[in-house]
XYZ file of C-alpha atoms in Angstrom:
618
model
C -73.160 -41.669 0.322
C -75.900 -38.993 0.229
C -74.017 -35.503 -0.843
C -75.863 -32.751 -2.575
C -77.995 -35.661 -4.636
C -75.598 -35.034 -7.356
C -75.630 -36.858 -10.633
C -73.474 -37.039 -14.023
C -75.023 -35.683 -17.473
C -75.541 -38.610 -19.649
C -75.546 -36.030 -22.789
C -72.160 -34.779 -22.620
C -69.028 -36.305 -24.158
C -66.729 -33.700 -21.833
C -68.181 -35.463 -18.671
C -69.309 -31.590 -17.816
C -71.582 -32.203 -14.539
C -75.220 -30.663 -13.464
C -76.879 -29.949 -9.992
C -80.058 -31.483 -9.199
C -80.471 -29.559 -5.707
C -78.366 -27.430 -3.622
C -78.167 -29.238 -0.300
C -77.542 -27.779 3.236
C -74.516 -28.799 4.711
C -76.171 -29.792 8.452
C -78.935 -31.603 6.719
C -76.010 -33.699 5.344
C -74.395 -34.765 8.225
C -77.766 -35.760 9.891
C -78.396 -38.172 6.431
C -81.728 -35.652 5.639
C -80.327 -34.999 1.882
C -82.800 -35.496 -0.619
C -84.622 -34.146 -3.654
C -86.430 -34.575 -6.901
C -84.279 -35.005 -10.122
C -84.929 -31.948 -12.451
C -83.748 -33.547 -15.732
C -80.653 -32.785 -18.088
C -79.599 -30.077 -19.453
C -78.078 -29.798 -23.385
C -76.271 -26.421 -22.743
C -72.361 -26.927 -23.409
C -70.177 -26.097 -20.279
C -66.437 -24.910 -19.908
C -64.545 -26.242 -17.274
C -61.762 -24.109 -15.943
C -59.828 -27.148 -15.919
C -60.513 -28.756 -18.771
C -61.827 -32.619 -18.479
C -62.115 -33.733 -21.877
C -58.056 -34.836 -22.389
C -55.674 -36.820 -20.278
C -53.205 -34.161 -20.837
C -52.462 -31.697 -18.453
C -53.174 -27.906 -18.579
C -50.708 -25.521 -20.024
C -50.938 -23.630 -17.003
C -49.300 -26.467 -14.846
C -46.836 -27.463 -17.651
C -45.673 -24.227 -16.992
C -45.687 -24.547 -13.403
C -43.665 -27.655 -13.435
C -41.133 -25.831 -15.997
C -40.793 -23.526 -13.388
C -40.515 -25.303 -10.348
C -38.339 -28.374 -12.071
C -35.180 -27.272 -9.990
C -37.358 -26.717 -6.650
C -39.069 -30.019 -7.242
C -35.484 -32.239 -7.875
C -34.096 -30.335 -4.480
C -37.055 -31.746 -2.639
C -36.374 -35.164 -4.058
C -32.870 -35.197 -2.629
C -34.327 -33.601 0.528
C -36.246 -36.640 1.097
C -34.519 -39.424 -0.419
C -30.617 -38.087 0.065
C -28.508 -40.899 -1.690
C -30.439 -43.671 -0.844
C -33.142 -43.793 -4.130
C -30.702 -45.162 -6.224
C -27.872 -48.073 -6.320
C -24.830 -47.736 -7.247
C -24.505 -48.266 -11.110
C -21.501 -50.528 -11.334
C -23.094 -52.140 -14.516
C -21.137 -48.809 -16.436
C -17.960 -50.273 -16.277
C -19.372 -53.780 -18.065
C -21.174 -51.372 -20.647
C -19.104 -48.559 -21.440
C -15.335 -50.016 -20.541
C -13.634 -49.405 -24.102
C -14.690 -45.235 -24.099
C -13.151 -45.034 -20.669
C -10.387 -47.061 -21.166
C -9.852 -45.537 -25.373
C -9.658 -48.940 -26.621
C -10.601 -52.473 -25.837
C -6.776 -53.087 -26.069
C -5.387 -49.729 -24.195
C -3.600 -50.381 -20.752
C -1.813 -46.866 -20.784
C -4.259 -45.290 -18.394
C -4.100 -42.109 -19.301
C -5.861 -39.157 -18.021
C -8.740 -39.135 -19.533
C -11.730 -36.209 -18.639
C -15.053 -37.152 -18.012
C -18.332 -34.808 -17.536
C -21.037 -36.085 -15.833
C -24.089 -34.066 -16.849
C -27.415 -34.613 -13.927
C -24.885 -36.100 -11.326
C -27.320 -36.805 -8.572
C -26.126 -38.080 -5.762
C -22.992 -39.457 -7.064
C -24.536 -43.073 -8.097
C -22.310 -42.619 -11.463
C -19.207 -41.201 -10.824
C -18.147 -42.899 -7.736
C -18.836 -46.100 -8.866
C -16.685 -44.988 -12.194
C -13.836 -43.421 -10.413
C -13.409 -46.632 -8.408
C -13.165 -49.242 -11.470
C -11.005 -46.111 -13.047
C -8.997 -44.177 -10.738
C -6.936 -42.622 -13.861
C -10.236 -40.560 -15.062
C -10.489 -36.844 -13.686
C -14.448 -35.764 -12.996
C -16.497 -32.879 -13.787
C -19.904 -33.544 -12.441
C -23.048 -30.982 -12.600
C -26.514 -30.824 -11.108
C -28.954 -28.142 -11.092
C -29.845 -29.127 -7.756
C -27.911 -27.728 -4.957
C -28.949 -30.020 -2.556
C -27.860 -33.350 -4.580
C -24.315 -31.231 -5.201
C -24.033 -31.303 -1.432
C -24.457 -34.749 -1.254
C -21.880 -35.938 -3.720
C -18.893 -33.391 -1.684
C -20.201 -34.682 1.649
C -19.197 -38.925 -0.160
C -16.706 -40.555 1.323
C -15.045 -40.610 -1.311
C -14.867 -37.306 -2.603
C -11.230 -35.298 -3.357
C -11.080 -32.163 -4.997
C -7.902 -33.533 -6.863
C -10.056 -36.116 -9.095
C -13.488 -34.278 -8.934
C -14.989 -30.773 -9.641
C -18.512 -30.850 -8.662
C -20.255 -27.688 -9.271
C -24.366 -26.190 -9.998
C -25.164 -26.142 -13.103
C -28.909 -26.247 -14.963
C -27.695 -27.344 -18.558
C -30.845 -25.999 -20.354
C -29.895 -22.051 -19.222
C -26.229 -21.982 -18.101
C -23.515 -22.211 -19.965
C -21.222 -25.568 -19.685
C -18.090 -22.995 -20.626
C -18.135 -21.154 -17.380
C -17.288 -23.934 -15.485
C -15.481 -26.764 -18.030
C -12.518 -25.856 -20.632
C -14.187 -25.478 -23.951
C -12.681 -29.078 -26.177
C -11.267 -30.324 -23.310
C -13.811 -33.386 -22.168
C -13.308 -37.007 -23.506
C -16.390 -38.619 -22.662
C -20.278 -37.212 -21.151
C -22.078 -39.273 -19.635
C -25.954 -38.833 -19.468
C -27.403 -41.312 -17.308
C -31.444 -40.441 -16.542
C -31.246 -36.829 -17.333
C -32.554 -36.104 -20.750
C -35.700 -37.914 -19.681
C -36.154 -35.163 -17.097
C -35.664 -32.368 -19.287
C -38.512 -30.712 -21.299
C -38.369 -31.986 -24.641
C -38.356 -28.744 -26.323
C -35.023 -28.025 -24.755
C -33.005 -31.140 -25.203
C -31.519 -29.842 -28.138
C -30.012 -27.030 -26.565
C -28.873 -29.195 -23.954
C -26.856 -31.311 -26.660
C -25.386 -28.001 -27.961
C -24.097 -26.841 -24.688
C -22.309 -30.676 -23.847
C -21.052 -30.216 -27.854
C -18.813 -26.762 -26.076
C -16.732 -28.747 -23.658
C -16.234 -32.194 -25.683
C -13.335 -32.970 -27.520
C -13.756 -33.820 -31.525
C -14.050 -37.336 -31.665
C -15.029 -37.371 -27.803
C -18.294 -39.123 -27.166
C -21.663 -39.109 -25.248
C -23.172 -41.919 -23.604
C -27.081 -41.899 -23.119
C -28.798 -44.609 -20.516
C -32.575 -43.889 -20.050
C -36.420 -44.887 -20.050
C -37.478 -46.361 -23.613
C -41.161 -45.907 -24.791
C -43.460 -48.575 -23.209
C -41.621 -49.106 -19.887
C -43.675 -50.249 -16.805
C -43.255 -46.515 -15.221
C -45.152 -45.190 -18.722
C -47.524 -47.565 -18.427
C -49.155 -46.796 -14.859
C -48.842 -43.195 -15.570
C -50.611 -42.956 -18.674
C -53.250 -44.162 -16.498
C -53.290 -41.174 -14.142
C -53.513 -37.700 -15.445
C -49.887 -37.070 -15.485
C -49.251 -36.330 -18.811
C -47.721 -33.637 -20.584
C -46.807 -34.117 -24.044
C -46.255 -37.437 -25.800
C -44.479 -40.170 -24.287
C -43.979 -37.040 -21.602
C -44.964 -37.342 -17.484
C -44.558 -35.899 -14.170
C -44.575 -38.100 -11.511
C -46.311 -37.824 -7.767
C -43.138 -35.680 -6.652
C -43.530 -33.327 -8.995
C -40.353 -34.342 -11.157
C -40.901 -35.694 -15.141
C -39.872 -38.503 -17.253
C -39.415 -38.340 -20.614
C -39.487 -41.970 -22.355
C -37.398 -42.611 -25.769
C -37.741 -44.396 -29.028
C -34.927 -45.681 -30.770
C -35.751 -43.052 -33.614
C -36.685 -40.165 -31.074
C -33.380 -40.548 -29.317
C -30.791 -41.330 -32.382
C -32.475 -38.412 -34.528
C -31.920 -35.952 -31.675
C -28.446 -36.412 -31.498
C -28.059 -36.495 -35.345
C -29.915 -33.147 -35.338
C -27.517 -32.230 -32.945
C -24.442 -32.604 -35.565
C -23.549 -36.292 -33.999
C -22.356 -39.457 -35.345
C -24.770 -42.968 -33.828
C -21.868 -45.302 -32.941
C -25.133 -47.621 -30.549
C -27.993 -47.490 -29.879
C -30.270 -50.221 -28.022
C -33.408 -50.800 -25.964
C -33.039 -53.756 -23.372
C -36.207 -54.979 -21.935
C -36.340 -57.424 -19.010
C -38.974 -58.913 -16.825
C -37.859 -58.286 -13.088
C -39.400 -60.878 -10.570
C -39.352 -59.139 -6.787
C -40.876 -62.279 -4.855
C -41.189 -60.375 -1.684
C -43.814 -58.087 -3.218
C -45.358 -60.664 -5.838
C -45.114 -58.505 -8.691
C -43.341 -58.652 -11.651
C -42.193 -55.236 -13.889
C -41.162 -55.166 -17.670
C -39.087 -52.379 -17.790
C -37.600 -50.918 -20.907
C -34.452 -48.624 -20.946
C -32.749 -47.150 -23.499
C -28.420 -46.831 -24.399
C -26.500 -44.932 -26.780
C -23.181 -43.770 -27.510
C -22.745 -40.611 -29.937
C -19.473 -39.512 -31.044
C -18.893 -35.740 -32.126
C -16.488 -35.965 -35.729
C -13.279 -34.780 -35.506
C -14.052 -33.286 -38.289
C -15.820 -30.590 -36.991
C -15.669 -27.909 -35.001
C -18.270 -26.892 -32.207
C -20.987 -24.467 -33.117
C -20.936 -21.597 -30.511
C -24.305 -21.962 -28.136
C -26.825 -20.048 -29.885
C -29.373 -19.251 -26.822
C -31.494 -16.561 -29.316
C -33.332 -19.370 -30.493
C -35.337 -22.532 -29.337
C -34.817 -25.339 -30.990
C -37.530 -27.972 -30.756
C -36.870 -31.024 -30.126
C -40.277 -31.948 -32.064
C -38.203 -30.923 -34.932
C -35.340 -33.056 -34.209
C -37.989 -36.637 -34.064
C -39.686 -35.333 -37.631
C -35.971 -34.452 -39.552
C -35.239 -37.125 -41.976
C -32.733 -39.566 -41.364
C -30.514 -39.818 -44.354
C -30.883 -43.628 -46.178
C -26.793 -43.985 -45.218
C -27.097 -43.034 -41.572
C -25.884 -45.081 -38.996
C -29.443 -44.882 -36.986
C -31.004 -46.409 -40.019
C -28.219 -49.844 -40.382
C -29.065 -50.017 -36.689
C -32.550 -49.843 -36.565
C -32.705 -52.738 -39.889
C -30.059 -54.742 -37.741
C -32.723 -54.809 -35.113
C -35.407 -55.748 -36.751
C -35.904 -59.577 -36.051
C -37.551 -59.893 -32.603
C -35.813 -61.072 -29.281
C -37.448 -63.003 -26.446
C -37.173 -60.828 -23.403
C -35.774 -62.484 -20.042
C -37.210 -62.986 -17.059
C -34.404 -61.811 -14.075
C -34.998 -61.875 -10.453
C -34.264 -58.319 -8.534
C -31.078 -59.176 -6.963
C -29.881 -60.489 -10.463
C -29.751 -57.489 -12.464
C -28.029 -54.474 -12.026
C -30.434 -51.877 -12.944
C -31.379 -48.550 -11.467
C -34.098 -50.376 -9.201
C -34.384 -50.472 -5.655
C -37.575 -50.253 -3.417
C -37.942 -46.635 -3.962
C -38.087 -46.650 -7.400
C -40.414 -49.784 -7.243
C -42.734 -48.110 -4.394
C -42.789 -45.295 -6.770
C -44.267 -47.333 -9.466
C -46.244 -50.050 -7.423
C -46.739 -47.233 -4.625
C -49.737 -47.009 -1.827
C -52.771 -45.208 -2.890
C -52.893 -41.967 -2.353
C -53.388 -40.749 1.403
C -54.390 -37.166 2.323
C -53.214 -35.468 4.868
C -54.540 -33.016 8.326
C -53.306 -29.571 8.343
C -53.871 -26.390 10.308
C -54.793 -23.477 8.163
C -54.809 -19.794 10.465
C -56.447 -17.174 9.009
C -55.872 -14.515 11.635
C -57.563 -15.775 15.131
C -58.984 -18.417 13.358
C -57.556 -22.058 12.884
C -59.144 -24.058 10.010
C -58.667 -28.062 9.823
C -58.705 -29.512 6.338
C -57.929 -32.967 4.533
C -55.906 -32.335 1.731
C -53.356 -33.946 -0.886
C -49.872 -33.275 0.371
C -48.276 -30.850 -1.888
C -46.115 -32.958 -3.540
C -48.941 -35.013 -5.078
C -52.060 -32.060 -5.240
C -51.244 -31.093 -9.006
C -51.239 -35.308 -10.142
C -55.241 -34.963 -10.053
C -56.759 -32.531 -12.934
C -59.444 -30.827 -10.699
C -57.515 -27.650 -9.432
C -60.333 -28.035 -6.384
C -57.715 -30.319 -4.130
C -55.208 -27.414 -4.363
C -54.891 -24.743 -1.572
C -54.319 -21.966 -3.841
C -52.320 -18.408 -2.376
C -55.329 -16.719 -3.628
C -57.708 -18.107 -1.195
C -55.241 -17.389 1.655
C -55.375 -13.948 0.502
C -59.018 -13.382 0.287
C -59.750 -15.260 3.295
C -57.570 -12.824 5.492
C -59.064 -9.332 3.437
C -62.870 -11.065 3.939
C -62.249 -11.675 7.873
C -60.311 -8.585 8.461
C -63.111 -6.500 6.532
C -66.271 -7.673 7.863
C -68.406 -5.034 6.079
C -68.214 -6.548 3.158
C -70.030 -9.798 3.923
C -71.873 -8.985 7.205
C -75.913 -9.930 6.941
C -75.368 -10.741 3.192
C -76.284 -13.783 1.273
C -72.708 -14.815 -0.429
C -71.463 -16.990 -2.995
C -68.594 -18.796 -3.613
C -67.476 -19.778 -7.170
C -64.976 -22.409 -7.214
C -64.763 -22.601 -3.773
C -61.905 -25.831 -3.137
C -62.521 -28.887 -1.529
C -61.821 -26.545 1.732
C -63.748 -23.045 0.910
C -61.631 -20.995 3.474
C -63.458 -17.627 2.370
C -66.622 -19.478 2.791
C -65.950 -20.527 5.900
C -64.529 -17.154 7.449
C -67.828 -15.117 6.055
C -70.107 -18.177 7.796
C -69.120 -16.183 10.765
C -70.964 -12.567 9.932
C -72.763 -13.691 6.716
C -76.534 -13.925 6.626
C -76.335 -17.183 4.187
C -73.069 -18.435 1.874
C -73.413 -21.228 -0.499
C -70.250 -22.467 -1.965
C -69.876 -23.932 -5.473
C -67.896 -26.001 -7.197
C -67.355 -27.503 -10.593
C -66.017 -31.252 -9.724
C -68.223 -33.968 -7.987
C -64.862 -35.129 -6.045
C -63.932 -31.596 -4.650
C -67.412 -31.584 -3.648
C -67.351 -34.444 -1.098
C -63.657 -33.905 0.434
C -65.608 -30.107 0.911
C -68.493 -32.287 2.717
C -65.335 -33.758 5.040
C -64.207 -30.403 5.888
C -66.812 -28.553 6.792
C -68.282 -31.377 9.311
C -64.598 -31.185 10.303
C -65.060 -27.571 11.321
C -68.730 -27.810 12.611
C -67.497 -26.734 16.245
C -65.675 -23.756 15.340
C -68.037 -22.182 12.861
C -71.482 -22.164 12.083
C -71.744 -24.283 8.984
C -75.366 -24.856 9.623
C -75.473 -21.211 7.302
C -73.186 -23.031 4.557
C -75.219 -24.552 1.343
C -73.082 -26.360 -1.126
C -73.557 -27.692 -4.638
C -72.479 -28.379 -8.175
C -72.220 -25.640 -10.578
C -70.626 -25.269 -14.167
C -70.523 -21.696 -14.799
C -73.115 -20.993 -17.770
C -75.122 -24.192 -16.909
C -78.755 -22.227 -17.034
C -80.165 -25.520 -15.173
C -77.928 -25.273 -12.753
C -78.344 -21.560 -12.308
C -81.808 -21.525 -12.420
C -81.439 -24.602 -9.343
C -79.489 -21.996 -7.239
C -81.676 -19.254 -7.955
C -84.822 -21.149 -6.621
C -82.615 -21.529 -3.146
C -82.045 -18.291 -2.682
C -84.730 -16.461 -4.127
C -83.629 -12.833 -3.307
C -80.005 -13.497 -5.609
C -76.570 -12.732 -3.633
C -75.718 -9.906 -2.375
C -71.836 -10.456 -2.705
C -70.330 -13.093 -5.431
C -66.466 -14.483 -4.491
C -64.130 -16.642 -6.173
C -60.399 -16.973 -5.829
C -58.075 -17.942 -8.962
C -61.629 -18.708 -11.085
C -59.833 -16.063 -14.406
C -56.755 -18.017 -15.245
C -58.397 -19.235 -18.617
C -59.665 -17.268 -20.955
C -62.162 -19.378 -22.506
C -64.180 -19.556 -19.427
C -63.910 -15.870 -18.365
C -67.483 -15.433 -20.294
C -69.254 -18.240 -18.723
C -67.704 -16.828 -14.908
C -69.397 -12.904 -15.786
C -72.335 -14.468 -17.282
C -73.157 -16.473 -13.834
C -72.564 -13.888 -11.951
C -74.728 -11.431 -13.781
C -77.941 -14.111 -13.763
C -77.294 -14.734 -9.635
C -76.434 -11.064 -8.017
C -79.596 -9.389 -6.334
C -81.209 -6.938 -7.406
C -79.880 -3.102 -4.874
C -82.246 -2.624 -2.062
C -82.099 1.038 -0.047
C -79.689 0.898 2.746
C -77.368 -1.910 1.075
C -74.241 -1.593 0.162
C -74.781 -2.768 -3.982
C -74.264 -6.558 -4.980
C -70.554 -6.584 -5.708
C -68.446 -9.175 -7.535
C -65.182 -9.892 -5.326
C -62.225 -11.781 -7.306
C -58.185 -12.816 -5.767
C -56.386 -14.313 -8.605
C -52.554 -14.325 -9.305
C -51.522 -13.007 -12.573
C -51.100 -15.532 -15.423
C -51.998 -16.521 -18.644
C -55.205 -13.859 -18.928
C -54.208 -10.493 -18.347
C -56.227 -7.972 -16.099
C -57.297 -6.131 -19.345
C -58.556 -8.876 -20.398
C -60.746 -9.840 -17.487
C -61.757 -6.049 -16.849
C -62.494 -6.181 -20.897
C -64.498 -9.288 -20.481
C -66.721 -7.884 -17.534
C -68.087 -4.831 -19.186
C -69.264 -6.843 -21.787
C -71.488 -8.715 -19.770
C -72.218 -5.123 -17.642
C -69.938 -4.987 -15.149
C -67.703 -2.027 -14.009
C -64.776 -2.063 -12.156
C -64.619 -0.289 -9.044
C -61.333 -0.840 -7.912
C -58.053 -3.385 -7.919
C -55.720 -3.050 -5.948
C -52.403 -5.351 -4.436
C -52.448 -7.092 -1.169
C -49.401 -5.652 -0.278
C -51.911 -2.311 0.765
C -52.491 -2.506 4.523
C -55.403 -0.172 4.193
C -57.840 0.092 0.915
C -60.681 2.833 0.028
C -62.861 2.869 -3.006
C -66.565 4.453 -4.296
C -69.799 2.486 -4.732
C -71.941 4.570 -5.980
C -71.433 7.231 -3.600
C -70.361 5.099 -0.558
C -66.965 4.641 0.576
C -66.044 1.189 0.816
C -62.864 0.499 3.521
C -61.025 -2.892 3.629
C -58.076 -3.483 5.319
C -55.554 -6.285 6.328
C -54.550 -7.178 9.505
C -50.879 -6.945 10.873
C -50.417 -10.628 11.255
C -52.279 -11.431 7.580
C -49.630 -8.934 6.139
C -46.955 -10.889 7.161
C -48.135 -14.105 5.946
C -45.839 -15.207 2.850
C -48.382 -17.737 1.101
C -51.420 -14.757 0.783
C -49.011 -12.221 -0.238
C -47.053 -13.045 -3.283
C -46.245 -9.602 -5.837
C -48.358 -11.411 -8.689
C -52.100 -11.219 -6.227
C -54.577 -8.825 -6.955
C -58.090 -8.208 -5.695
C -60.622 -6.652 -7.856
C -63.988 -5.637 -7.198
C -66.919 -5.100 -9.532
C -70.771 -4.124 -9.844
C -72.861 -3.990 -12.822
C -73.551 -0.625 -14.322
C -75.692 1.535 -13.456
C -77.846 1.613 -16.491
C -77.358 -2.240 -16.964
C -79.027 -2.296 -13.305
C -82.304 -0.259 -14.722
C -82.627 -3.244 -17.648
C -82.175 -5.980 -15.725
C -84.814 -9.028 -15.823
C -87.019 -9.497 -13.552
């Protein structure tokens, strides 16, 4: 495929890319792409997403943090109950701590708290092979809470199903304190953040009995499900993921899981990993999976500790405390030493949390994009992108429609003056470049730029996808690591005069590149000609990690000033340049778009200094 003749450095161990040419778009789509190669280039480059480790960004394990409840109501949105069986294997399993003893027929009343309830796959299953238990059962998920009082089966009298995210709210406010027999935590700690299972244990330790107990199933370390994912750039931590959907998985040791709860003030009554080799004939594949079980008693001896939420306990700290030599985990662990053979099973065989979703989800289709309809005002742009629920599995934050660009699009088509008859360039432009696109329509020239070879060539797909509606034959794209002087000086040479107006949408969200982004600009703006407005420097970016001080801080040292920032929630915006008033504005219907208008945008505009301008290099 012939796309901006665009070639990897064979110099650089953090796969940082260089431009050979800058390429016009048209002379793409007729197959007229060419040029000479113009060599490496030694100069280190920061990426704004780094690629040099399979780990994601701190930014997105933040995000996911954050959107954790959102993404588990989406799951049950889609999949309702019908993701996972039924787990009547519990019964076989766990009898004796329902039952009190192995040799107890009295049936008493015994209280159970299911913590992560889902869709009900646990508790109905449990209330049917024991009809004498009474049920607390908790998501954080309102949707799956739904779902379990719309069962069948459901009866106020032997359930009480309620909202509840374990790792903020307090168990108390809905369950007695001392009054639970038995928790049950079936999949739930792996979707927890690790730093923040601790706390989790501590709030289950305010509603169990002394002496009650806590029964853990879950992944174990080197499960099939780990395995394809730690060869996609889902990671977070170690032995820590977040699948397509947006949801994580946390996968256990025997020693991670049983020194957690000891940390937590338990006793280890079991703890096993069972490993089998599940045949599905229909779809010729085969899957080792691993999963993890433990029961944890709390002493009668003790008391519970009142939830103390003024400090995080790290659940880091709970895998690196020493076990005692006399602890239970340690007998275990020795009495497991010899090795087993694992069995082969066939699907229907096994009663495991399997069925086709699960299995799609690790043996899934590859990944298919999607057509949507972006409007910016009057105008209708048609893109190829990753469906939402799957843009943040790929590192390069170019496949992601950021609210940004949504934002800066509608100011840049609304305010024409800013653009008209310039020559304008877009850093980090997406693999869609809507505020390239929407200045194509009064700009003299824009070139857009990018960082990532593969944002590069879906951006190829769009544009020829928009050819009819706007006049891409004006739009130049290419590679460019900010900083890269090859690169620079390769986009220089194609537009000899510099630009006349530099954008970029969400391009300050990491400090360490915030340097490299002023530096670029500086070496690419023109140089003020009479009767032009003066080369300005127009950033959208939401409010994160780097703090408008800092990025205001960072421009003056490379000679920038700040003429004005200001909130998209302004219909109507007026600042100086140099003596000229500068008016932007926002239409009626781009004001009332939700995506562009979040409380956390801002826009900020800068030029360089006046006496920076008078020592500037030829």
């Amino acid at each position: 495929m012939q796309f901006c003749d665009l070639h990897l450095c064979s110099h650089c161990s953090c796969s940082c890319r260089r431009v050979r040419r800058v390429c016009n778009v048209m002379e793409i789509m007729d197959g007229q792409a060419g040029g000479a190669d113009t060599g490496d280039s030694n100069n280190k480059n920061v990426q704004i997403y780094p690629l040099r480790s399979n780990v994601v960004s701190p930014f997105l394990r933040e995000m996911y943090e954050k959107e954790a409840k959102r993404n588990w109501d989406l799951f049950y949105k889609r999949n309702a109950n019908r993701f996972f069986r039924d787990r009547h294997y519990l019964e076989k399993e766990w009898r004796r701590y329902f039952l009190g003893s192995v040799t107890d027929s009295s049936h008493e009343t015994k209280t159970v708290l299911e913590v992560g309830c889902g869709a009900g796959n646990t508790i109905f299953p449990l209330f049917a092979d024991f009809p004498h238990l009474f049920i607390h059962a908790c998501d954080f998920s309102p949707r799956a809470v739904n779902l379990v009082k719309s069962h069948k089966d459901y009866n106020e009298s032997y359930f009480h199903v309620f909202v509840c995210d374990v790792t903020s709210d307090v168990l108390t406010q809905e369950v007695a304190p001392s009054s639970v027999d038995v928790v049950t935590l079936v999949f739930v700690l792996s979707a927890i953040a690790p730093e923040k299972m601790l706390h989790v244990l501590h709030n289950v330790k305010k509603v169990l009995k002394p002496g009650g107990h806590v029964l853990v199933r879950d992944y174990a370390v080197g499960d099939l499900a780990q395995e394809r994912l730690d060869g996609k750039d889902q990671k977070i931590g170690e032995n820590f993921y977040v699948r397509g959907d947006g949801t994580r998985a946390f996968y256990f040791s025997e020693e991670s899981l049983g020194n957690l709860f000891l940390a937590a003030g338990f006793t280890l009554e079991d703890i096993r990993i069972h490993c089998r080799n599940v045949e599905n004939r229909s779809r010729r594949i085969t899957m080792h999976r691993r999963w993890i079980q433990g029961a944890f008693c709390l002493s009668s001896l003790q008391s519970s500790p009142s939830l103390d939420t003024s400090t995080s306990e790290c659940f880091s700290y709970a895998v690196q405390t020493e076990v005692p030599p006399h602890s239970s985990l340690t007998n275990v662990l020795e009495r497991k030493s010899k090795k087993q053979s694992v069995p082969t099973v066939k699907v229907a065989a096994l009663e495991i949390d399997l069925t086709e979703g699960v299995a799609a989800q690790m043996f899934g289709d590859p990944v298919t994009f999607e057509i949507t309809s972006i409007q910016i005002d009057n105008h209708i742009i048609h893109a190829k992108i990753l469906p939402k629920e799957l843009q943040h599995t790929f590192k390069s934050t170019g496949f992601i429609l950021w609210e940004s660009a949504y934002a800066l699009a509608h100011l840049l088509n609304s305010s024409p003056c800013l653009s008209a008859g310039k020559t304008v360039l877009e850093l980090g432009c997406g693999s869609v470049a809507l505020c390239t696109l929407v200045t194509s329509l009064v700009a003299k020239r824009v070139v857009a730029t990018d960082g990532d070879l593969g944002t590069l060539e879906l951006l190829y797909e769009n544009l020829k996808r928009n050819s009819q509606n706007f006049p891409v034959e004006k739009i130049m794209c290419c590679q460019l690591c900010w900083g890269d002087q090859e690169a620079i000086d390769a986009l220089k040479g194609s537009n000899r005069e510099g630009f006349q107006l530099v954008i970029g949408t969400d391009v300050t969200y990491v400090a360490e590149a915030l340097p490299l982004l002023f530096e670029t600009c500086r070496a690419v703006l023109a140089e003020p000609s009479s009767g032009m407005l003066e080369p300005l420097v127009l950033l959208c970016h939401v409010i994160r990690n780097v703090s408008e001080n800092e990025i205001i801080c960072m421009a003056e040292k490379y000679g920038f000033h700040l003429y004005s920032a200001w909130c998209p929630q302004t219909k109507e915006h007026s600042f100086q340049v140099n003596g000229s008033h500068v008016n932007v504005s926002l239409s009626e219907e781009s004001m009332s778009n939700r995506l562009a208008f979040s409380g956390a945008l801002r826009f900020m505009c800068f030029g360089l200094s006046q006496h920076k301008l008078r020592k500037r290099e030829n």
